[in-house]
């Protein structure tokens, strides 16, 4: 799902530019960051932090927003508040 999310972000230059800006990544180090085990959870975390973007991704990919949250939790573990 995280790869689908990254593909979704990369499909639109404006979405990708914002993602790179927020994460501090760039075209030169995105591939290296993607090799980091925590990166997939971070991509889903990014989507979960922006509800309109999350809804657009879920609709585009055929997921429910709750599916994204469950995948994020599976990759990142429970949040600090125990949820």
Coordinates of N, CA, C and O in Angstrom, one line a residue:
X1 N 0.8 -1.2 0.0 CA 0.0 0.0 0.0 C 0.9 1.3 0.0 O 0.5 2.3 -0.6
X2 N 2.0 1.2 0.7 CA 2.9 2.4 0.8 C 3.4 2.7 -0.6 O 3.6 3.9 -1.0
X3 N 3.8 1.6 -1.4 CA 4.3 1.8 -2.7 C 3.2 2.5 -3.6 O 3.5 3.4 -4.4
X4 N 1.9 2.0 -3.4 CA 0.8 2.6 -4.2 C 0.7 4.1 -3.8 O 0.4 4.9 -4.6
X5 N 0.8 4.4 -2.5 CA 0.7 5.8 -2.0 C 1.8 6.6 -2.6 O 1.6 7.8 -3.1
X6 N 3.0 6.1 -2.6 CA 4.1 6.9 -3.2 C 3.9 7.1 -4.7 O 4.2 8.2 -5.2
X7 N 3.4 6.1 -5.4 CA 3.1 6.2 -6.8 C 2.1 7.3 -7.0 O 2.1 8.1 -8.0
X8 N 1.0 7.3 -6.2 CA 0.0 8.3 -6.2 C 0.6 9.7 -6.1 O 0.2 10.6 -6.8
X9 N 1.4 9.8 -5.1 CA 2.0 11.1 -4.9 C 2.9 11.6 -6.1 O 2.8 12.7 -6.5
X10 N 3.6 10.6 -6.6 CA 4.6 10.9 -7.7 C 3.8 11.2 -9.0 O 4.4 11.9 -9.9
X11 N 2.6 10.8 -9.1 CA 1.8 11.0 -10.4 C 1.4 12.4 -10.6 O 1.0 12.8 -11.7
X12 N 1.5 13.2 -9.5 CA 1.1 14.6 -9.6 C 2.2 15.5 -9.1 O 2.6 15.4 -8.0
X13 N 2.8 16.3 -10.0 CA 4.0 17.1 -9.6 C 3.8 17.9 -8.4 O 4.6 18.1 -7.5
X14 N 2.6 18.5 -8.2 CA 2.3 19.3 -7.1 C 2.3 18.5 -5.8 O 2.8 18.9 -4.8
X15 N 1.6 17.3 -5.8 CA 1.6 16.5 -4.6 C 3.0 16.0 -4.3 O 3.4 16.0 -3.1
X16 N 3.8 15.6 -5.3 CA 5.2 15.2 -5.1 C 6.0 16.3 -4.5 O 6.8 16.0 -3.6
X17 N 5.9 17.5 -5.1 CA 6.7 18.6 -4.6 C 6.4 18.9 -3.1 O 7.3 19.1 -2.3
X18 N 5.2 18.8 -2.7 CA 4.8 19.1 -1.3 C 5.3 18.0 -0.4 O 5.9 18.2 0.6
X19 N 5.2 16.7 -0.9 CA 5.7 15.6 -0.1 C 7.2 15.7 0.1 O 7.7 15.6 1.2
X20 N 7.9 16.0 -0.9 CA 9.4 16.2 -0.8 C 9.7 17.4 0.1 O 10.7 17.3 0.9
X21 N 9.0 18.4 0.0 CA 9.2 19.6 0.8 C 9.0 19.3 2.3 O 9.8 19.7 3.2
X22 N 7.9 18.6 2.6 CA 7.6 18.3 4.0 C 8.6 17.3 4.6 O 8.9 17.4 5.8
X23 N 9.0 16.3 3.8 CA 9.9 15.3 4.3 C 11.3 15.7 4.3 O 12.2 15.0 4.9
X24 N 11.7 16.7 3.5 CA 13.1 17.1 3.4 C 13.8 16.3 2.4 O 15.0 16.4 2.2
X25 N 13.1 15.4 1.7 CA 13.7 14.5 0.7 C 13.8 15.3 -0.7 O 13.1 16.3 -0.9
X26 N 14.6 14.7 -1.6 CA 14.7 15.3 -2.9 C 14.8 14.1 -3.9 O 15.0 13.0 -3.5
X27 N 14.8 14.4 -5.2 CA 15.0 13.4 -6.1 C 16.3 12.6 -6.0 O 16.4 11.4 -6.2
X28 N 17.3 13.3 -5.4 CA 18.6 12.7 -5.3 C 18.7 11.6 -4.1 O 19.5 10.8 -4.1
X29 N 17.8 11.7 -3.1 CA 17.9 10.8 -2.0 C 16.6 10.0 -1.7 O 16.5 9.3 -0.8
X30 N 15.6 10.2 -2.6 CA 14.3 9.5 -2.4 C 14.5 8.0 -2.5 O 13.9 7.3 -1.7
X31 N 15.2 7.6 -3.5 CA 15.4 6.1 -3.7 C 16.1 5.5 -2.4 O 15.7 4.4 -1.9
X32 N 17.1 6.2 -1.9 CA 17.8 5.7 -0.7 C 16.8 5.7 0.5 O 16.9 4.7 1.3
X33 N 16.0 6.7 0.6 CA 15.1 6.8 1.7 C 14.1 5.6 1.6 O 13.7 5.0 2.6
X34 N 13.7 5.3 0.4 CA 12.7 4.2 0.2 C 13.2 2.9 0.7 O 12.4 2.0 1.0
X35 N 14.5 2.7 0.7 CA 15.1 1.5 1.2 C 15.1 1.3 2.7 O 15.3 0.3 3.2
X36 N 14.8 2.4 3.4 CA 14.8 2.4 4.9 C 13.5 1.7 5.3 O 12.4 2.1 4.8
X37 N 13.5 0.8 6.2 CA 12.3 0.1 6.6 C 11.2 1.0 7.2 O 10.1 0.6 7.0
X38 N 11.5 2.1 7.8 CA 10.5 3.0 8.3 C 9.9 3.9 7.3 O 8.9 4.5 7.6
X39 N 10.4 3.9 6.1 CA 9.9 4.8 5.1 C 8.5 4.5 4.7 O 7.7 5.5 4.5
X40 N 8.1 3.3 4.5 CA 6.7 2.9 4.1 C 5.7 3.5 5.1 O 4.7 4.0 4.8
X41 N 6.0 3.3 6.4 CA 5.1 3.8 7.4 C 5.0 5.3 7.4 O 4.0 5.9 7.6
X42 N 6.2 5.9 7.1 CA 6.2 7.4 7.0 C 5.4 7.9 5.8 O 4.7 9.0 6.0
X43 N 5.4 7.2 4.7 CA 4.5 7.6 3.6 C 3.1 7.6 4.0 O 2.3 8.5 3.7
X44 N 2.7 6.5 4.6 CA 1.3 6.4 5.0 C 0.9 7.4 6.1 O -0.2 8.0 6.1
X45 N 1.9 7.7 7.0 CA 1.7 8.7 8.0 C 1.4 10.1 7.4 O 0.6 10.8 7.8
X46 N 2.2 10.4 6.3 CA 2.0 11.6 5.6 C 0.6 11.7 5.0 O -0.1 12.8 5.2
X47 N 0.1 10.6 4.5 CA -1.3 10.6 3.9 C -2.3 10.8 5.1 O -3.3 11.6 4.9
X48 N -2.1 10.1 6.2 CA -3.1 10.2 7.3 C -3.1 11.6 7.9 O -4.1 12.0 8.5
X49 N -2.1 12.4 7.7 CA -2.0 13.7 8.3 C -2.8 14.7 7.4 O -3.0 15.9 7.9
X50 N -3.2 14.3 6.3 CA -3.9 15.3 5.3 C -5.1 14.6 4.8 O -5.1 13.8 3.9
X51 N -6.3 14.8 5.5 CA -7.5 14.1 5.2 C -7.9 14.2 3.7 O -8.3 13.2 3.1
X52 N -7.9 15.4 3.1 CA -8.3 15.4 1.7 C -7.4 14.6 0.8 O -7.8 13.9 -0.1
X53 N -6.1 14.6 1.1 CA -5.2 13.8 0.3 C -5.4 12.3 0.6 O -5.4 11.5 -0.3
X54 N -5.7 11.9 1.8 CA -6.0 10.5 2.2 C -7.2 10.0 1.4 O -7.2 9.0 0.9
X55 N -8.2 10.9 1.4 CA -9.5 10.5 0.7 C -9.3 10.3 -0.8 O -9.8 9.4 -1.4
X56 N -8.5 11.2 -1.3 CA -8.2 11.1 -2.8 C -7.4 9.9 -3.1 O -7.7 9.2 -4.1
X57 N -6.4 9.6 -2.2 CA -5.6 8.4 -2.5 C -6.5 7.1 -2.3 O -6.4 6.2 -3.2
X58 N -7.3 7.1 -1.3 CA -8.1 5.9 -1.0 C -9.1 5.7 -2.2 O -9.2 4.5 -2.7
X59 N -9.7 6.7 -2.7 CA -10.6 6.6 -3.8 C -9.9 6.2 -5.1 O -10.3 5.3 -5.8
X60 N -8.7 6.7 -5.3 CA -7.9 6.4 -6.5 C -7.4 5.0 -6.5 O -7.4 4.3 -7.5
X61 N -7.0 4.5 -5.3 CA -6.5 3.1 -5.2 C -7.5 2.1 -4.9 O -7.1 0.9 -4.9
X62 N -8.7 2.5 -4.6 CA -9.7 1.5 -4.2 C -9.7 1.0 -2.8 O -10.1 -0.2 -2.5
X63 N -9.1 1.8 -1.9 CA -9.1 1.4 -0.5 C -10.0 2.3 0.3 O -10.5 3.3 -0.2
X64 N -10.3 1.8 1.5 CA -11.1 2.6 2.4 C -10.0 3.4 3.2 O -8.9 2.8 3.5
X65 N -10.3 4.6 3.7 CA -9.3 5.3 4.5 C -8.9 4.5 5.7 O -7.7 4.5 6.1
X66 N -9.8 3.7 6.3 CA -9.4 2.9 7.5 C -8.4 1.8 7.1 O -7.6 1.4 7.9
X67 N -8.4 1.4 5.8 CA -7.4 0.4 5.4 C -6.0 1.0 5.5 O -5.1 0.3 5.8
X68 N -5.9 2.3 5.1 CA -4.6 3.0 5.2 C -4.2 3.1 6.6 O -3.0 2.8 6.9
X69 N -5.1 3.4 7.5 CA -4.7 3.5 8.9 C -4.3 2.2 9.5 O -3.3 2.1 10.2
X70 N -4.9 1.1 9.1 CA -4.5 -0.2 9.6 C -3.2 -0.6 9.0 O -2.3 -1.2 9.7
X71 N -2.9 -0.3 7.7 CA -1.6 -0.6 7.1 C -0.5 0.2 7.8 O 0.6 -0.3 8.1
X72 N -0.8 1.4 8.1 CA 0.2 2.3 8.8 C 0.5 1.7 10.2 O 1.6 1.6 10.6
X73 N -0.5 1.3 10.9 CA -0.3 0.7 12.2 C 0.5 -0.6 12.1 O 1.4 -0.8 12.9
X74 N 0.2 -1.4 11.1 CA 1.0 -2.6 10.9 C 2.4 -2.3 10.6 O 3.3 -3.1 11.1
X75 N 2.7 -1.3 9.9 CA 4.1 -0.9 9.6 C 4.8 -0.2 10.7 O 6.0 -0.4 10.9
X76 N 4.1 0.7 11.4 CA 4.7 1.5 12.4 C 4.5 1.1 13.8 O 5.1 1.7 14.7
X77 N 3.5 0.2 14.1 CA 3.2 -0.2 15.4 C 2.2 0.8 16.0 O 1.8 1.8 15.4
X78 N 1.7 0.5 17.2 CA 0.7 1.4 17.8 C 1.3 2.8 18.1 O 2.5 2.9 18.3
X79 N 0.4 3.8 18.1 CA 0.8 5.1 18.3 C 1.2 5.3 19.8 O 0.8 4.4 20.6
X80 N 1.8 6.4 20.1 CA 2.1 6.7 21.5 C 0.9 6.7 22.5 O 1.0 6.5 23.6
X81 N -0.2 7.1 21.9 CA -1.4 7.1 22.8 C -2.1 5.8 22.9 O -3.2 5.7 23.5
X82 N -1.5 4.7 22.3 CA -2.0 3.4 22.5 C -3.0 3.0 21.5 O -3.5 1.8 21.5
X83 N -3.3 3.8 20.5 CA -4.3 3.4 19.5 C -3.7 2.7 18.3 O -2.5 2.7 18.2

